[in-house]
Tab-separated table of C-alpha atoms and ligand atoms in Angstrom:
chain	number	residue	atom	x	y	z
L	29	MET	CA	-83.104	16.912	-24.868
L	30	THR	CA	-79.698	17.405	-23.305
L	31	VAL	CA	-76.862	17.684	-25.739
L	32	ILE	CA	-73.700	15.733	-24.977
L	33	GLU	CA	-70.739	17.968	-25.739
L	34	GLN	CA	-67.712	16.377	-27.394
L	35	ILE	CA	-64.171	17.699	-27.574
L	36	SER	CA	-61.272	15.967	-29.237
L	37	VAL	CA	-57.751	15.943	-27.844
L	38	GLY	CA	-55.905	15.941	-31.164
L	39	LEU	CA	-52.823	13.762	-30.873
L	40	GLY	CA	-52.754	11.949	-34.210
L	41	ASP	CA	-53.441	8.254	-33.821
L	42	ARG	CA	-53.615	8.723	-30.045
L	43	SER	CA	-56.422	11.312	-30.301
L	44	TYR	CA	-59.378	10.752	-28.015
L	45	PRO	CA	-62.738	12.283	-27.228
L	46	VAL	CA	-63.786	14.019	-24.031
L	47	LEU	CA	-67.555	13.723	-23.617
L	48	ILE	CA	-69.319	16.153	-21.294
L	49	GLY	CA	-72.910	15.948	-20.138
L	50	PRO	CA	-75.322	14.316	-17.687
L	51	ASP	CA	-76.012	10.559	-17.393
L	52	LEU	CA	-72.857	9.441	-19.197
L	53	LEU	CA	-72.047	6.878	-16.490
L	54	VAL	CA	-75.340	5.048	-16.730
L	55	MET	CA	-75.060	5.034	-20.525
L	56	ALA	CA	-71.382	4.072	-20.491
L	57	ASP	CA	-72.006	0.948	-22.619
L	58	LYS	CA	-72.902	3.197	-25.559
L	59	TYR	CA	-69.638	5.145	-25.359
L	60	LEU	CA	-67.299	2.298	-24.418
L	61	ALA	CA	-68.527	-0.402	-26.812
L	62	ASP	CA	-65.938	0.252	-29.530
L	63	LEU	CA	-63.057	0.416	-27.038
L	64	ILE	CA	-63.684	-2.821	-25.172
L	65	VAL	CA	-62.261	-5.274	-27.701
L	66	LYS	CA	-61.372	-8.094	-25.327
L	67	LYS	CA	-64.569	-7.555	-23.313
L	68	GLN	CA	-62.534	-7.527	-20.122
L	69	VAL	CA	-62.586	-4.443	-17.890
L	70	VAL	CA	-61.096	-3.565	-14.513
L	71	ILE	CA	-62.761	-0.630	-12.738
L	72	ILE	CA	-60.501	1.021	-10.174
L	73	SER	CA	-62.116	3.421	-7.746
L	74	ASP	CA	-61.614	4.520	-4.148
L	75	THR	CA	-63.282	3.780	-0.843
L	76	ILE	CA	-65.497	6.885	-1.009
L	77	ILE	CA	-66.455	7.066	-4.703
L	78	GLY	CA	-66.531	3.296	-5.301
L	79	PRO	CA	-69.492	2.558	-3.028
L	80	ILE	CA	-71.512	5.366	-4.668
L	81	TYR	CA	-70.897	4.698	-8.375
L	82	GLN	CA	-68.991	1.461	-9.101
L	83	ASN	CA	-72.048	-0.797	-9.231
L	84	SER	CA	-73.964	1.544	-11.577
L	85	LEU	CA	-70.959	1.628	-13.885
L	86	ALA	CA	-70.486	-2.158	-13.759
L	87	LYS	CA	-74.199	-2.662	-14.488
L	88	ALA	CA	-74.084	-0.227	-17.401
L	89	ILE	CA	-71.145	-1.942	-19.115
L	90	MET	CA	-72.036	-5.557	-18.286
L	91	PRO	CA	-73.948	-6.007	-21.595
L	92	ILE	CA	-70.764	-5.244	-23.594
L	93	CYS	CA	-68.316	-7.207	-21.398
L	94	ASP	CA	-67.582	-10.831	-20.582
L	95	ARG	CA	-65.850	-9.917	-17.362
L	96	VAL	CA	-65.893	-6.816	-15.120
L	97	GLU	CA	-63.649	-6.690	-12.057
L	98	ILE	CA	-63.688	-3.937	-9.449
L	99	LEU	CA	-60.803	-2.774	-7.246
L	100	GLN	CA	-60.747	-0.047	-4.635
L	101	VAL	CA	-57.852	1.969	-3.239
L	102	PRO	CA	-58.016	4.004	-0.019
L	103	ALA	CA	-59.511	7.460	-0.646
L	104	GLY	CA	-56.981	10.316	-0.440
L	105	GLU	CA	-53.596	11.493	-1.630
L	106	THR	CA	-51.754	8.668	0.185
L	107	SER	CA	-52.906	6.312	-2.575
L	108	LYS	CA	-50.530	8.052	-5.002
L	109	SER	CA	-47.700	5.972	-3.557
L	110	LEU	CA	-45.354	3.184	-4.606
L	111	SER	CA	-46.983	0.790	-2.153
L	112	VAL	CA	-50.492	1.324	-3.572
L	113	LEU	CA	-49.096	1.204	-7.131
L	114	ASP	CA	-47.489	-2.144	-6.295
L	115	LYS	CA	-50.692	-3.510	-4.789
L	116	VAL	CA	-52.939	-2.362	-7.653
L	117	CYS	CA	-50.542	-3.731	-10.311
L	118	ASN	CA	-50.347	-7.097	-8.577
L	119	ASP	CA	-54.103	-7.268	-7.951
L	120	ILE	CA	-54.713	-6.585	-11.647
L	121	LEU	CA	-52.086	-9.144	-12.736
L	122	ASN	CA	-53.682	-11.708	-10.434
L	123	ILE	CA	-56.984	-11.152	-12.208
L	124	GLY	CA	-55.174	-12.278	-15.366
L	125	ILE	CA	-55.150	-9.544	-17.982
L	126	ASP	CA	-53.538	-8.752	-21.316
L	127	ARG	CA	-52.885	-5.575	-23.268
L	128	ASN	CA	-56.456	-5.487	-24.550
L	129	THR	CA	-57.900	-5.312	-21.067
L	130	VAL	CA	-59.305	-1.856	-20.415
L	131	LEU	CA	-58.769	-0.152	-17.055
L	132	ILE	CA	-61.335	2.421	-15.957
L	133	ALA	CA	-60.340	5.148	-13.491
L	134	LEU	CA	-63.532	6.015	-11.610
L	135	GLY	CA	-62.779	8.826	-9.180
L	136	GLY	CA	-61.125	12.174	-8.658
L	137	GLY	CA	-57.604	13.296	-9.449
L	138	VAL	CA	-55.870	10.782	-7.181
L	139	VAL	CA	-57.550	7.759	-8.770
L	140	GLY	CA	-57.104	9.203	-12.272
L	141	ASP	CA	-53.381	9.898	-11.809
L	142	LEU	CA	-52.737	6.519	-10.173
L	143	VAL	CA	-54.721	4.411	-12.640
L	144	GLY	CA	-53.230	6.297	-15.588
L	145	PHE	CA	-49.764	5.441	-14.296
L	146	VAL	CA	-50.717	1.816	-13.611
L	147	SER	CA	-51.942	1.683	-17.204
L	148	ALA	CA	-48.686	3.213	-18.478
L	149	VAL	CA	-46.442	0.675	-16.762
L	150	LEU	CA	-48.518	-2.505	-16.610
L	151	LEU	CA	-47.439	-4.868	-19.413
L	152	ARG	CA	-45.506	-1.800	-20.700
L	153	GLY	CA	-48.760	-0.123	-21.580
L	154	THR	CA	-52.450	-0.942	-21.440
L	155	GLN	CA	-55.517	1.100	-22.323
L	156	TYR	CA	-57.499	3.175	-19.863
L	157	ILE	CA	-60.564	5.335	-19.688
L	158	GLN	CA	-61.091	8.253	-17.345
L	159	ILE	CA	-64.459	8.716	-15.641
L	160	PRO	CA	-63.681	11.725	-13.431
L	161	THR	CA	-66.042	12.276	-10.507
L	162	SER	CA	-64.706	15.579	-9.124
L	163	LEU	CA	-64.948	18.979	-10.795
L	164	LEU	CA	-61.178	19.353	-10.605
L	165	ALA	CA	-60.652	16.049	-12.386
L	166	GLN	CA	-63.308	16.841	-15.017
L	167	VAL	CA	-61.760	20.176	-15.985
L	168	ASP	CA	-58.102	19.367	-15.538
L	169	SER	CA	-56.453	16.164	-14.363
L	170	SER	CA	-58.441	13.621	-16.425
L	171	VAL	CA	-57.513	15.336	-19.693
L	172	GLY	CA	-53.994	15.430	-21.091
L	173	GLY	CA	-52.363	12.203	-19.995
L	174	LYS	CA	-50.284	13.390	-17.048
L	175	THR	CA	-50.179	10.340	-14.805
L	176	GLY	CA	-48.140	9.550	-11.739
L	177	ILE	CA	-47.643	9.114	-8.048
L	178	ASN	CA	-45.815	11.053	-5.346
L	179	ALA	CA	-42.220	10.476	-4.265
L	180	LYS	CA	-40.706	11.204	-0.849
L	181	ALA	CA	-39.008	14.177	-2.508
L	182	GLY	CA	-42.263	15.694	-3.788
L	183	LYS	CA	-45.618	15.479	-5.500
L	184	ASN	CA	-46.025	13.819	-8.919
L	185	LEU	CA	-42.287	13.177	-9.257
L	186	ILE	CA	-42.747	9.589	-10.486
L	187	GLY	CA	-44.920	9.429	-13.571
L	188	ALA	CA	-45.426	9.225	-17.294
L	189	PHE	CA	-47.330	10.913	-20.075
L	190	HIS	CA	-49.896	8.286	-21.066
L	191	GLN	CA	-53.119	9.344	-22.753
L	192	PRO	CA	-56.488	7.738	-22.025
L	193	LYS	CA	-58.677	6.375	-24.829
L	194	LEU	CA	-61.725	8.304	-23.665
L	195	VAL	CA	-62.790	10.741	-20.957
L	196	LEU	CA	-66.420	10.651	-19.780
L	197	ALA	CA	-67.138	13.787	-17.739
L	198	ASP	CA	-70.598	13.054	-16.359
L	199	THR	CA	-71.769	16.311	-14.807
L	200	ASN	CA	-74.435	14.482	-12.760
L	201	LEU	CA	-71.659	12.920	-10.692
L	202	LEU	CA	-70.800	16.366	-9.325
L	203	ILE	CA	-74.031	16.379	-7.293
L	204	SER	CA	-72.468	14.163	-4.614
L	205	LEU	CA	-69.418	16.426	-4.180
L	206	PRO	CA	-69.017	18.328	-0.908
L	207	LYS	CA	-69.405	22.098	-1.512
L	208	ARG	CA	-65.791	22.766	-0.518
L	209	GLU	CA	-64.478	20.330	-3.128
L	210	LEU	CA	-66.735	21.761	-5.820
L	211	LEU	CA	-65.432	25.237	-5.058
L	212	ALA	CA	-61.834	24.006	-5.141
L	213	GLY	CA	-62.458	22.537	-8.622
L	214	TYR	CA	-63.960	25.859	-9.690
L	215	ALA	CA	-60.555	27.489	-9.063
L	216	GLU	CA	-59.149	25.509	-12.012
L	217	ILE	CA	-62.014	26.762	-14.200
L	218	VAL	CA	-61.134	30.358	-13.240
L	219	LYS	CA	-57.532	29.537	-14.150
L	220	TYR	CA	-58.530	28.825	-17.784
L	221	GLY	CA	-60.248	32.202	-18.140
L	222	LEU	CA	-57.261	33.981	-16.628
L	223	LEU	CA	-54.611	32.196	-18.674
L	224	GLY	CA	-56.199	32.399	-22.093
L	225	ASP	CA	-59.790	33.596	-22.479
L	226	ALA	CA	-60.842	36.964	-21.020
L	227	ASN	CA	-64.395	36.502	-22.331
L	228	PHE	CA	-64.693	33.226	-20.433
L	229	PHE	CA	-63.508	34.967	-17.257
L	230	SER	CA	-66.177	37.669	-17.785
L	231	TRP	CA	-68.743	34.905	-18.330
L	232	LEU	CA	-67.664	33.331	-15.022
L	233	GLU	CA	-68.010	36.693	-13.254
L	234	ASP	CA	-71.658	36.739	-14.427
L	235	ASN	CA	-72.479	33.035	-14.122
L	236	TRP	CA	-70.416	31.603	-11.241
L	237	SER	CA	-73.437	31.099	-9.039
L	238	GLY	CA	-75.183	28.990	-11.717
L	239	VAL	CA	-71.999	26.972	-12.277
L	240	LEU	CA	-71.582	26.263	-8.562
L	241	SER	CA	-75.246	25.395	-8.086
L	242	LEU	CA	-74.790	22.933	-10.974
L	243	ASP	CA	-77.285	24.559	-13.320
L	244	LYS	CA	-77.214	22.006	-16.135
L	245	ASP	CA	-76.341	24.290	-19.047
L	246	LYS	CA	-73.895	26.417	-17.067
L	247	ILE	CA	-71.880	23.585	-15.553
L	248	ILE	CA	-71.699	21.837	-18.922
L	249	TYR	CA	-70.512	25.043	-20.600
L	250	ALA	CA	-67.895	25.712	-17.886
L	251	VAL	CA	-66.510	22.148	-18.068
L	252	LYS	CA	-66.614	22.172	-21.866
L	253	ARG	CA	-64.803	25.510	-22.249
L	254	SER	CA	-62.142	24.406	-19.740
L	255	CYS	CA	-61.598	21.060	-21.509
L	256	GLU	CA	-61.554	22.773	-24.905
L	257	MET	CA	-58.750	25.078	-23.753
L	258	LYS	CA	-56.834	22.245	-22.147
L	259	ALA	CA	-57.237	20.005	-25.207
L	260	LYS	CA	-55.869	22.738	-27.481
L	261	ILE	CA	-52.822	23.297	-25.275
L	262	VAL	CA	-52.142	19.553	-24.846
L	263	ALA	CA	-52.432	18.974	-28.593
L	264	ALA	CA	-49.837	21.700	-29.190
L	265	ASP	CA	-47.425	20.654	-26.441
L	266	GLU	CA	-48.215	17.222	-25.004
L	267	THR	CA	-45.056	16.808	-22.920
L	268	GLU	CA	-44.774	20.353	-21.586
L	269	LYS	CA	-41.766	21.555	-23.512
L	270	SER	CA	-43.320	25.021	-23.769
L	271	MET	CA	-46.897	26.313	-23.679
L	272	ARG	CA	-48.406	23.487	-21.569
L	273	ALA	CA	-46.648	25.147	-18.635
L	274	LEU	CA	-49.261	27.951	-18.937
L	275	LEU	CA	-51.696	25.499	-17.320
L	276	ASN	CA	-49.598	26.027	-14.210
L	277	LEU	CA	-50.717	29.634	-13.690
L	278	GLY	CA	-50.749	30.105	-9.908
L	279	HIS	CA	-49.302	26.646	-9.353
L	280	THR	CA	-45.736	27.532	-8.297
L	281	PHE	CA	-47.267	29.224	-5.263
L	282	ALA	CA	-49.937	26.524	-4.901
L	283	HIS	CA	-47.574	23.540	-4.941
L	284	ALA	CA	-45.353	25.155	-2.292
L	285	PHE	CA	-48.350	25.860	-0.029
L	286	GLU	CA	-49.586	22.284	-0.475
L	287	ALA	CA	-46.150	20.916	0.386
L	288	VAL	CA	-46.078	23.060	3.534
L	289	ALA	CA	-49.569	21.787	4.439
L	290	ASN	CA	-48.284	18.225	4.051
L	291	TYR	CA	-51.095	17.095	1.717
L	292	ASP	CA	-53.123	16.092	4.744
L	293	GLY	CA	-56.483	17.369	3.516
L	294	GLN	CA	-56.375	20.699	5.412
L	295	LEU	CA	-55.678	22.522	2.160
L	296	LEU	CA	-57.293	21.369	-1.071
L	297	HIS	CA	-55.308	21.676	-4.299
L	298	GLY	CA	-57.887	24.056	-5.799
L	299	GLU	CA	-57.791	26.296	-2.719
L	300	ALA	CA	-54.012	26.531	-3.029
L	301	VAL	CA	-54.436	27.280	-6.756
L	302	ALA	CA	-56.951	30.045	-6.016
L	303	ALA	CA	-54.531	31.753	-3.623
L	304	GLY	CA	-51.775	31.167	-6.192
L	305	LEU	CA	-53.836	32.887	-8.908
L	306	GLY	CA	-54.333	35.956	-6.727
L	307	LEU	CA	-50.617	36.039	-5.885
L	308	ALA	CA	-49.547	35.457	-9.507
L	309	PHE	CA	-51.556	38.531	-10.549
L	310	ASP	CA	-50.140	40.584	-7.644
L	311	PHE	CA	-46.620	39.528	-8.563
L	312	SER	CA	-47.308	40.428	-12.204
L	313	VAL	CA	-48.472	43.893	-11.084
L	314	ILE	CA	-45.348	44.402	-8.959
L	315	ARG	CA	-43.209	43.400	-11.971
L	316	LYS	CA	-45.141	45.990	-14.019
L	317	MET	CA	-46.374	43.346	-16.429
L	318	CYS	CA	-50.070	43.679	-15.645
L	319	ALA	CA	-52.515	46.476	-14.729
L	320	LYS	CA	-53.574	46.657	-11.085
L	321	GLU	CA	-57.257	46.785	-12.146
L	322	ASP	CA	-56.947	43.239	-13.556
L	323	ALA	CA	-55.491	41.921	-10.285
L	324	ILE	CA	-58.325	43.613	-8.385
L	325	ARG	CA	-60.898	41.874	-10.609
L	326	VAL	CA	-59.217	38.507	-9.961
L	327	HIS	CA	-59.238	39.037	-6.191
L	328	ASN	CA	-62.843	40.271	-6.221
L	329	HIS	CA	-64.002	37.201	-8.116
L	330	LEU	CA	-62.152	34.713	-5.909
L	331	LEU	CA	-63.490	36.390	-2.775
L	332	GLN	CA	-67.022	36.616	-4.164
L	333	VAL	CA	-67.200	32.875	-4.824
L	334	GLY	CA	-65.665	32.052	-1.437
L	335	LEU	CA	-62.147	30.967	-2.419
L	336	PRO	CA	-58.901	32.083	-0.763
L	337	ASP	CA	-57.315	34.851	-2.841
L	338	ASN	CA	-53.976	35.310	-1.104
L	339	TYR	CA	-51.562	33.927	1.438
L	340	ALA	CA	-53.384	35.327	4.475
L	341	SER	CA	-56.702	33.684	3.585
L	342	LEU	CA	-55.252	30.172	3.070
L	343	PRO	CA	-56.830	27.634	5.448
L	344	ALA	CA	-53.382	25.943	5.831
L	345	GLY	CA	-50.017	25.850	4.097
L	346	LYS	CA	-48.350	28.722	5.893
L	347	ALA	CA	-44.663	28.800	6.741
L	348	PRO	CA	-41.757	31.258	6.770
L	349	ILE	CA	-40.785	32.579	3.330
L	350	SER	CA	-37.543	30.595	3.350
L	351	VAL	CA	-39.467	27.322	3.736
L	352	ILE	CA	-41.922	28.245	0.970
L	353	ILE	CA	-39.018	29.096	-1.342
L	354	GLU	CA	-37.287	25.792	-0.579
L	355	HIS	CA	-40.430	24.046	-1.868
L	356	MET	CA	-40.633	26.351	-4.902
L	357	LYS	CA	-37.089	25.338	-5.814
L	358	LYS	CA	-38.310	21.768	-6.415
L	359	ASP	CA	-40.768	22.891	-9.124
L	360	LYS	CA	-40.274	20.959	-12.373
L	361	LYS	CA	-40.382	24.204	-14.413
L	362	ASN	CA	-37.243	25.663	-12.819
L	363	ILE	CA	-34.123	25.957	-14.961
L	364	SER	CA	-30.544	25.852	-13.590
L	365	GLY	CA	-31.631	26.588	-10.044
L	366	LYS	CA	-33.583	29.771	-10.959
L	367	LEU	CA	-37.301	29.909	-10.270
L	368	THR	CA	-39.772	29.927	-13.156
L	369	PHE	CA	-43.272	31.345	-12.702
L	370	VAL	CA	-46.323	31.522	-14.909
L	371	LEU	CA	-47.476	35.128	-14.642
L	372	ALA	CA	-49.985	37.322	-16.485
L	373	ASN	CA	-49.865	40.278	-18.852
L	374	LYS	CA	-53.589	40.786	-18.366
L	375	ILE	CA	-56.723	38.766	-17.705
L	376	GLY	CA	-56.774	36.177	-20.499
L	377	SER	CA	-53.044	36.252	-21.244
L	378	ALA	CA	-50.498	34.295	-19.221
L	379	CYS	CA	-46.783	33.938	-19.923
L	380	ILE	CA	-43.857	31.902	-18.667
L	381	VAL	CA	-41.267	33.948	-16.781
L	382	PRO	CA	-37.956	32.195	-16.043
L	383	ASN	CA	-34.978	33.471	-14.063
L	384	ILE	CA	-36.772	34.847	-11.038
L	385	SER	CA	-34.365	35.162	-8.138
L	386	GLU	CA	-35.051	34.087	-4.572
L	387	GLU	CA	-34.429	37.710	-3.534
L	388	GLU	CA	-37.198	38.963	-5.806
L	389	ILE	CA	-39.756	36.462	-4.564
L	390	THR	CA	-38.687	37.139	-0.966
L	391	SER	CA	-39.276	40.897	-1.413
L	392	PHE	CA	-42.638	40.152	-2.998
L	393	PHE	CA	-43.706	38.000	-0.047
L	394	MET	CA	-42.448	40.645	2.385
L	395	ALA	CA	-44.453	43.279	0.534
L	396	LYS	CA	-47.480	41.007	0.984
L	397	GLY	CA	-46.852	40.947	4.737
L	398	VAL	CA	-45.617	37.347	4.928
L	399	ASN	CA	-43.169	36.734	7.804
L	400	HIS	CA	-39.543	36.589	6.816
L	401	VAL	CA	-37.587	34.047	8.833
H	526	LIG	N1	-52.586	20.158	-14.788
H	526	LIG	C1	-51.677	20.722	-15.668
H	526	LIG	C2	-51.417	19.883	-16.882
H	526	LIG	O1	-52.110	18.911	-17.121
H	526	LIG	O2	-50.525	20.195	-17.616
């Protein structure tokens, strides 16, 4: 019998469970029954995931609902926009809802972030449930209540912290993921080992192939350990005043590369994160914070699994250093115009390093052979 793993995100009266295991979607009625008070649910999915899973979910929860409505948004990052937010809010209002209506985000990170934000602002706050369908969303974006959309000035700049009532991470849903997307999600799993659990990183070095081939026990363990670490950090620092920033290991590089690549699908977030992890360890070595052997292990693992490990191996997102730095300057972690990075003391121990000058990051990029223009 398969065990369903349960983790709690401990936030007082806003605490919620994250359930991890196979077949959660088809048994959703069992897990949602207590949450659906008004018996009215709106499932919001996208044009790729919706056709695969929305009917199974609707069928599963029909016995506990009086009314189930389904909406779809276009698949892709462009749905994290004011125009789609406006349309979804109005479509939901036209259905006729109240604060007891439950929204369900059925999809990857884009759907989760958008629906979470819709839930935060609609009627000044409704309830929502995350059913993440991508590995990246299962191990990262569906947990922790960061919701939002993109602004012209940058990614995720319009948003709110708004926690879901439940996260159902059904590992069977990962079967339909393209290999490249699965691998990109795996980069976030590696991130957890590197930022706070050296034993987990060693476990990944030994078990990555089982995780990526979706061996039942291994994928469940990898998702569970990632969610456990995230839940602990979120419980300690929900609104990122301090240690939650550690979850951004590799992300200052990654967000800049994604901005350069224009979020057009040529570079997946997880691929940018993988390259960012390699670079964050290299930068930590150059700053004499971390042993070179640890950086070598990080690079070896990323390369072994087939992820980019540095700037040169990125499939997109390349630009002159000055352009990359302009994007880095927009990072929400920066203080008084100085760059802040999450770097590493060793595998399993990340730290926040403020006050990094443009000159220092420029020399680092030059040392890595990136063009200086
Ligand atoms: N993805 C980083 C965070 O949730 O804080």
